[in-house]
CSV table of C-alpha atoms and ligand atoms in Angstrom, one decimal:
chain,number,residue,atom,x,y,z
A,918,MET,CA,-13.4,48.3,87.1
A,919,SER,CA,-12.0,48.5,83.6
A,920,GLU,CA,-8.3,48.9,83.1
A,921,LEU,CA,-8.8,52.5,82.2
A,922,GLU,CA,-10.9,53.2,85.3
A,923,GLU,CA,-8.2,51.6,87.4
A,924,LYS,CA,-5.5,53.8,85.9
A,925,ILE,CA,-7.6,56.9,86.4
A,926,ALA,CA,-8.3,55.9,90.1
A,927,GLN,CA,-4.6,55.3,90.6
A,928,ALA,CA,-3.6,58.6,89.0
A,929,ARG,CA,-6.2,60.5,91.0
A,930,GLU,CA,-4.9,59.2,94.2
A,931,ILE,CA,-1.3,59.9,93.4
A,932,ILE,CA,-2.2,63.5,92.3
A,933,ASP,CA,-4.4,64.0,95.4
A,934,CYS,CA,-1.5,63.1,97.7
A,935,ALA,CA,1.1,65.2,96.0
A,936,SER,CA,1.8,68.7,97.2
A,937,ASN,CA,4.2,69.6,94.5
A,938,ILE,CA,3.4,68.8,90.8
A,939,VAL,CA,4.9,69.7,87.5
A,940,VAL,CA,2.7,69.6,84.4
A,941,LEU,CA,4.2,69.6,80.9
A,942,THR,CA,1.7,70.2,78.0
A,943,GLY,CA,2.1,70.0,74.3
A,944,ALA,CA,0.0,70.6,71.2
A,945,GLY,CA,-2.2,67.6,72.0
A,946,ILE,CA,-3.9,69.4,74.9
A,947,SER,CA,-5.2,72.1,72.4
A,948,ALA,CA,-6.2,69.6,69.7
A,949,GLU,CA,-9.8,69.3,71.1
A,950,SER,CA,-10.0,73.1,70.9
A,951,GLY,CA,-9.5,72.8,67.1
A,952,VAL,CA,-5.8,73.9,67.1
A,953,PRO,CA,-3.8,71.7,64.7
A,954,THR,CA,-0.9,69.7,66.2
A,955,PHE,CA,2.4,69.4,64.3
A,956,ARG,CA,2.4,65.7,63.7
A,957,GLY,CA,-1.2,65.4,62.6
A,958,GLN,CA,-2.1,65.7,58.9
A,959,GLU,CA,-3.8,69.0,59.6
A,960,GLY,CA,-0.4,70.4,60.7
A,961,LEU,CA,0.6,70.8,57.1
A,962,TRP,CA,0.2,74.1,55.4
A,963,GLN,CA,0.5,74.4,51.6
A,964,ASN,CA,2.4,71.1,51.7
A,965,TYR,CA,5.2,72.5,53.9
A,966,ARG,CA,6.0,70.5,57.0
A,967,PRO,CA,6.4,72.7,60.2
A,968,GLU,CA,10.1,71.7,60.3
A,969,GLU,CA,10.6,73.4,57.0
A,970,LEU,CA,9.1,76.7,58.1
A,971,ALA,CA,9.8,77.0,61.9
A,972,THR,CA,13.5,77.7,61.5
A,973,PRO,CA,15.7,80.8,61.4
A,974,ASP,CA,17.0,79.7,58.0
A,975,ALA,CA,13.5,79.6,56.5
A,976,PHE,CA,12.7,83.0,58.0
A,977,TRP,CA,15.8,84.8,56.7
A,978,LYS,CA,15.4,83.2,53.3
A,979,ASP,CA,11.7,84.2,53.0
A,980,PRO,CA,10.3,86.2,55.9
A,981,LYS,CA,7.0,86.8,54.1
A,982,LEU,CA,6.4,83.1,53.5
A,983,VAL,CA,7.1,82.2,57.2
A,984,TRP,CA,4.8,85.1,58.3
A,985,GLU,CA,2.1,83.8,56.0
A,986,TRP,CA,2.3,80.5,57.8
A,987,TYR,CA,2.1,82.2,61.2
A,988,ASP,CA,-0.8,84.3,60.0
A,989,TRP,CA,-2.6,81.1,59.1
A,990,ARG,CA,-1.8,79.6,62.5
A,991,ARG,CA,-3.0,82.8,64.3
A,992,ASN,CA,-6.2,82.5,62.3
A,993,ALA,CA,-6.5,78.9,63.4
A,994,VAL,CA,-6.2,79.9,67.0
A,995,LYS,CA,-8.1,83.1,67.1
A,996,ASP,CA,-11.5,81.7,67.7
A,997,ALA,CA,-10.3,78.6,69.7
A,998,LYS,CA,-11.6,78.3,73.2
A,999,PRO,CA,-10.0,76.3,76.0
A,1000,ASN,CA,-11.3,72.8,76.4
A,1001,PRO,CA,-12.0,70.8,79.6
A,1002,GLY,CA,-8.4,69.8,79.8
A,1003,HIS,CA,-7.2,73.4,80.0
A,1004,TYR,CA,-9.9,74.2,82.6
A,1005,ALA,CA,-9.1,71.1,84.7
A,1006,LEU,CA,-5.5,72.3,85.0
A,1007,ALA,CA,-6.6,75.8,85.9
A,1008,GLU,CA,-8.7,74.4,88.6
A,1009,LEU,CA,-5.9,72.2,89.9
A,1010,GLU,CA,-3.9,75.5,90.5
A,1011,THR,CA,-6.6,76.6,92.9
A,1012,GLN,CA,-6.3,73.5,95.1
A,1013,GLY,CA,-3.4,74.8,97.2
A,1014,LYS,CA,-0.8,72.6,95.6
A,1015,ASN,CA,2.5,73.9,94.4
A,1016,LEU,CA,1.9,73.6,90.7
A,1017,THR,CA,4.3,74.4,87.9
A,1018,LEU,CA,2.6,74.4,84.5
A,1019,VAL,CA,5.1,74.3,81.7
A,1020,THR,CA,3.8,74.4,78.1
A,1021,GLN,CA,5.4,74.0,74.7
A,1022,ASN,CA,2.3,75.6,73.3
A,1023,ILE,CA,2.3,79.1,71.9
A,1024,ASP,CA,-1.5,79.5,71.6
A,1025,GLY,CA,-2.3,81.2,74.9
A,1026,LEU,CA,-5.2,78.8,75.8
A,1027,HIS,CA,-3.9,78.0,79.3
A,1028,GLN,CA,-4.0,81.7,80.1
A,1029,MET,CA,-7.5,81.9,78.7
A,1030,ALA,CA,-8.6,79.0,80.8
A,1031,GLY,CA,-7.5,80.9,83.9
A,1032,SER,CA,-4.1,79.3,84.7
A,1033,SER,CA,-1.8,82.0,86.0
A,1034,ASN,CA,1.5,80.5,86.7
A,1035,ILE,CA,2.6,79.4,83.2
A,1036,THR,CA,6.0,78.8,81.8
A,1037,GLU,CA,5.8,79.2,78.0
A,1038,MET,CA,8.9,77.3,76.8
A,1039,HIS,CA,8.4,78.2,73.2
A,1040,GLY,CA,7.1,81.7,73.3
A,1041,ASN,CA,3.7,83.1,72.3
A,1042,LEU,CA,1.9,83.3,68.9
A,1043,TRP,CA,0.5,86.8,69.8
A,1044,GLN,CA,3.9,88.5,70.3
A,1045,ILE,CA,6.1,90.0,67.6
A,1046,ARG,CA,9.8,90.5,68.4
A,1047,CYS,CA,12.0,93.0,66.5
A,1048,THR,CA,14.9,91.3,64.9
A,1049,LYS,CA,17.0,94.4,65.5
A,1050,CYS,CA,16.1,96.1,68.8
A,1051,GLY,CA,14.3,93.2,70.5
A,1052,GLU,CA,11.2,95.2,71.2
A,1053,ILE,CA,8.2,92.8,71.9
A,1054,GLU,CA,4.8,93.9,70.7
A,1055,GLN,CA,1.5,92.2,71.8
A,1056,ASN,CA,-0.4,91.9,68.6
A,1057,PHE,CA,-3.8,90.2,68.1
A,1058,GLU,CA,-4.5,91.3,64.5
A,1059,VAL,CA,-5.8,88.5,62.2
A,1060,PRO,CA,-4.9,88.7,59.4
A,1061,LEU,CA,-1.9,90.9,60.0
A,1062,ARG,CA,-2.2,94.2,58.2
A,1063,GLN,CA,1.5,94.2,57.2
A,1064,LEU,CA,3.4,91.0,56.1
A,1065,PRO,CA,6.0,90.8,57.3
A,1066,PRO,CA,5.3,93.2,60.2
A,1067,LYS,CA,7.7,96.0,61.1
A,1068,CYS,CA,8.9,97.0,64.6
A,1069,LYS,CA,6.8,99.9,66.0
A,1070,LYS,CA,9.9,101.3,67.7
A,1071,CYS,CA,12.6,101.1,65.1
A,1072,GLY,CA,10.9,100.0,61.9
A,1073,ASP,CA,13.0,96.9,61.4
A,1074,LEU,CA,11.8,93.4,60.6
A,1075,GLY,CA,9.6,91.7,63.2
A,1076,ARG,CA,9.6,87.9,63.8
A,1077,PRO,CA,7.2,85.7,65.8
A,1078,ASN,CA,8.3,85.7,69.4
A,1079,VAL,CA,8.6,81.9,69.4
A,1080,VAL,CA,11.5,79.4,69.7
A,1081,TRP,CA,12.2,77.8,66.3
A,1082,PHE,CA,13.9,74.5,65.6
A,1083,GLY,CA,17.6,75.0,65.9
A,1084,GLU,CA,17.2,77.9,68.4
A,1085,MET,CA,18.1,77.7,72.1
A,1086,ILE,CA,15.7,78.1,74.9
A,1087,GLU,CA,17.2,80.5,77.6
A,1088,MET,CA,19.3,78.4,80.0
A,1089,ALA,CA,17.8,80.2,83.0
A,1090,LEU,CA,14.3,79.0,81.9
A,1091,ILE,CA,15.5,75.4,81.5
A,1092,ASP,CA,17.2,75.6,84.9
A,1093,THR,CA,13.9,76.8,86.5
A,1094,ILE,CA,12.0,73.9,85.0
A,1095,LEU,CA,14.6,71.3,86.0
A,1096,LYS,CA,14.6,72.7,89.5
A,1097,ALA,CA,10.8,72.4,89.6
A,1098,ILE,CA,11.1,68.8,88.4
A,1099,GLU,CA,13.7,68.1,91.1
A,1100,GLU,CA,11.4,69.4,93.8
A,1101,CYS,CA,8.1,67.8,92.7
A,1102,GLN,CA,6.6,64.4,93.6
A,1103,VAL,CA,4.6,63.9,90.5
A,1104,MET,CA,5.0,65.0,86.9
A,1105,LEU,CA,2.2,65.0,84.4
A,1106,ILE,CA,3.0,64.9,80.7
A,1107,ILE,CA,0.1,65.7,78.5
A,1108,GLY,CA,-0.4,65.8,74.7
A,1109,THR,CA,3.3,66.0,73.7
A,1110,SER,CA,4.8,63.7,71.1
A,1111,GLY,CA,8.0,63.5,73.1
A,1112,VAL,CA,10.3,64.1,70.1
A,1113,VAL,CA,11.0,67.9,70.5
A,1114,GLU,CA,13.9,68.6,72.8
A,1115,PRO,CA,14.5,69.7,75.6
A,1116,ALA,CA,10.9,68.9,76.6
A,1117,ALA,CA,11.3,65.3,75.4
A,1118,SER,CA,13.9,64.6,78.0
A,1119,MET,CA,12.1,66.2,80.9
A,1120,GLY,CA,10.1,63.0,81.7
A,1121,LEU,CA,13.4,61.1,81.8
A,1122,VAL,CA,14.9,63.6,84.2
A,1123,ALA,CA,11.8,63.1,86.4
A,1124,LYS,CA,12.3,59.3,86.3
A,1125,GLN,CA,16.0,59.6,87.0
A,1126,THR,CA,15.2,61.4,90.2
A,1127,ASN,CA,12.5,58.9,91.1
A,1128,LYS,CA,9.4,61.0,90.5
A,1129,THR,CA,6.1,59.5,89.6
A,1130,VAL,CA,5.3,60.3,85.9
A,1131,ILE,CA,1.8,60.1,84.5
A,1132,GLU,CA,1.3,60.5,80.7
A,1133,VAL,CA,-1.9,61.4,79.0
A,1134,ASN,CA,-1.5,61.2,75.2
A,1135,LEU,CA,-3.6,59.8,72.4
A,1136,ASP,CA,-0.8,58.0,70.6
A,1137,GLU,CA,2.4,56.1,71.5
A,1138,THR,CA,5.4,58.2,72.6
A,1139,PRO,CA,9.1,57.2,72.7
A,1140,SER,CA,9.5,57.2,76.5
A,1141,ALA,CA,6.2,55.9,77.6
A,1142,GLY,CA,7.7,52.6,78.7
A,1143,LEU,CA,9.5,54.3,81.5
A,1144,TYR,CA,6.5,56.1,82.9
A,1145,ASP,CA,4.4,54.9,85.8
A,1146,ILE,CA,0.9,55.4,84.4
A,1147,VAL,CA,0.2,55.9,80.7
A,1148,ILE,CA,-3.3,56.8,79.6
A,1149,ARG,CA,-4.0,56.7,75.8
A,1150,GLU,CA,-7.0,58.9,75.7
A,1151,LYS,CA,-8.0,62.5,74.9
A,1152,SER,CA,-6.7,64.9,77.5
A,1153,GLY,CA,-10.0,66.9,77.4
A,1154,GLU,CA,-11.8,63.8,78.5
A,1155,ILE,CA,-9.3,62.5,81.0
A,1156,LEU,CA,-7.9,65.5,82.9
A,1157,PRO,CA,-11.3,66.5,84.4
A,1158,LEU,CA,-11.4,63.0,85.9
A,1159,LEU,CA,-8.0,63.2,87.5
A,1160,PHE,CA,-8.3,66.0,90.0
A,1161,SER,CA,-10.2,65.7,93.2
A,1162,SER,CA,-12.7,68.6,93.0
A,1163,ASN,CA,-14.1,66.9,90.0
A,1164,ASN,CA,-15.2,63.8,92.0
A,1165,ASN,CA,-18.6,63.7,90.6
A,1166,ARG,CA,-17.6,63.2,87.0
A,1167,THR,CA,-17.5,59.8,85.4
A,1168,LEU,CA,-16.2,58.3,82.2
A,1169,SER,CA,-18.7,58.6,79.5
A,1170,SER,CA,-16.8,56.0,77.4
B,555,NAD,P1,3.2,67.5,68.5
B,555,NAD,O1,2.3,68.0,67.5
B,555,NAD,O2,4.5,67.0,68.1
B,555,NAD,O3,2.5,66.3,69.3
B,555,NAD,C1,1.2,66.3,69.8
B,555,NAD,C2,0.9,65.0,70.5
B,555,NAD,O4,-0.4,65.2,71.1
B,555,NAD,C3,0.9,63.8,69.7
B,555,NAD,O5,1.7,62.8,70.3
B,555,NAD,C4,-0.6,63.4,69.6
B,555,NAD,O6,-0.8,62.0,69.7
B,555,NAD,C5,-1.1,64.0,70.9
B,555,NAD,N1,-2.6,64.3,70.9
B,555,NAD,C6,-3.3,64.7,69.8
B,555,NAD,N2,-4.6,65.0,70.2
B,555,NAD,C7,-4.6,64.7,71.5
B,555,NAD,C8,-5.6,64.8,72.5
B,555,NAD,N3,-6.9,65.2,72.2
B,555,NAD,N4,-5.3,64.4,73.8
B,555,NAD,C9,-4.1,64.0,74.1
B,555,NAD,N5,-3.1,63.9,73.2
B,555,NAD,C10,-3.3,64.3,72.0
B,555,NAD,O7,3.3,68.6,69.6
B,555,NAD,P2,4.4,68.9,70.7
B,555,NAD,O8,4.9,67.6,71.3
B,555,NAD,O9,3.8,69.9,71.6
B,555,NAD,O10,5.7,69.5,70.0
B,555,NAD,C11,5.9,70.1,68.8
B,555,NAD,C12,6.0,71.6,68.8
B,555,NAD,O11,4.8,72.1,68.3
B,555,NAD,C13,6.2,72.4,70.0
B,555,NAD,O12,7.3,73.2,69.9
B,555,NAD,C14,5.0,73.4,70.1
B,555,NAD,O13,5.4,74.7,70.4
B,555,NAD,C15,4.5,73.4,68.7
B,555,NAD,N6,3.0,73.5,68.4
B,555,NAD,C16,2.2,74.2,69.3
B,555,NAD,C17,0.9,74.3,69.0
B,555,NAD,C18,0.0,75.1,70.0
B,555,NAD,O14,0.4,76.1,70.5
B,555,NAD,N7,-1.3,74.7,70.2
B,555,NAD,C19,0.3,73.6,67.9
B,555,NAD,C20,1.2,72.9,67.1
B,555,NAD,C21,2.5,72.9,67.4
B,556,ZN,ZN1,12.9,97.4,66.6
């Protein structure tokens, strides 16, 4: 058995025995669906880094520019389909385990794959929130007809309903996630660079409370040394091998 096959077998067994699992996903799980990650070269748009645009300051300085970037991101996601990683997680949900799926992604691909119990930590790309009255509109227009878009209710400026750098995630949401980590036996961390808080610390919280942590990520991450099993492969190839109803699948190398 190769080292990778051994890790997969170990991870499968751990997941199989667990009744309570928390999964945290990041942009990497959608990379094989063609959605650019932030850290990769393709995350750049017109030479801006995401950190320069995904902020309240950038938005209030130039709402049109920030919306043009979101329009580009919506366009990059509009034809994307879930990949085997998303589908494997949706299937895990049907296996009678208590599964909490937390995602930093805003692309909606977990929903499209059939997962139903999803905590979207950073919001959703297909929602526009009014900066004045807070009204949230589901909007799938690509490209957007009006840039920046206006609120359908009060006519004021709309913003993407996402959490930007420097903004707070609702405390109640964090509490729910921490509680789920506290109650789980196993935490899976998939396709997240581990540098954006508070998601970055969630694996540490799991370790501090003696949970088994399994990471699937293509590249090195800052906290990998603390985790129990670390698989440096594509999530779309590995996740279908980790869950028991996919017994018949094998590594194609
Ligand atoms: P990130 O871009 O910082 O990191 C992505 C990680 O995924 C990297 O460590 C990379 O090595 C890994 N990766 C790339 N391809 C992979 C694959 N096929 N299989 C496994 N791992 C792979 O993303 P992040 O950690 O999620 O955090 C940054 C922020 O980016 C979040 O706030 C998120 O909302 C936002 N974001 C979301 C999307 C999306 O919704 N799809 C896309 C880009 C950024
Ligand atoms: Zn409004």
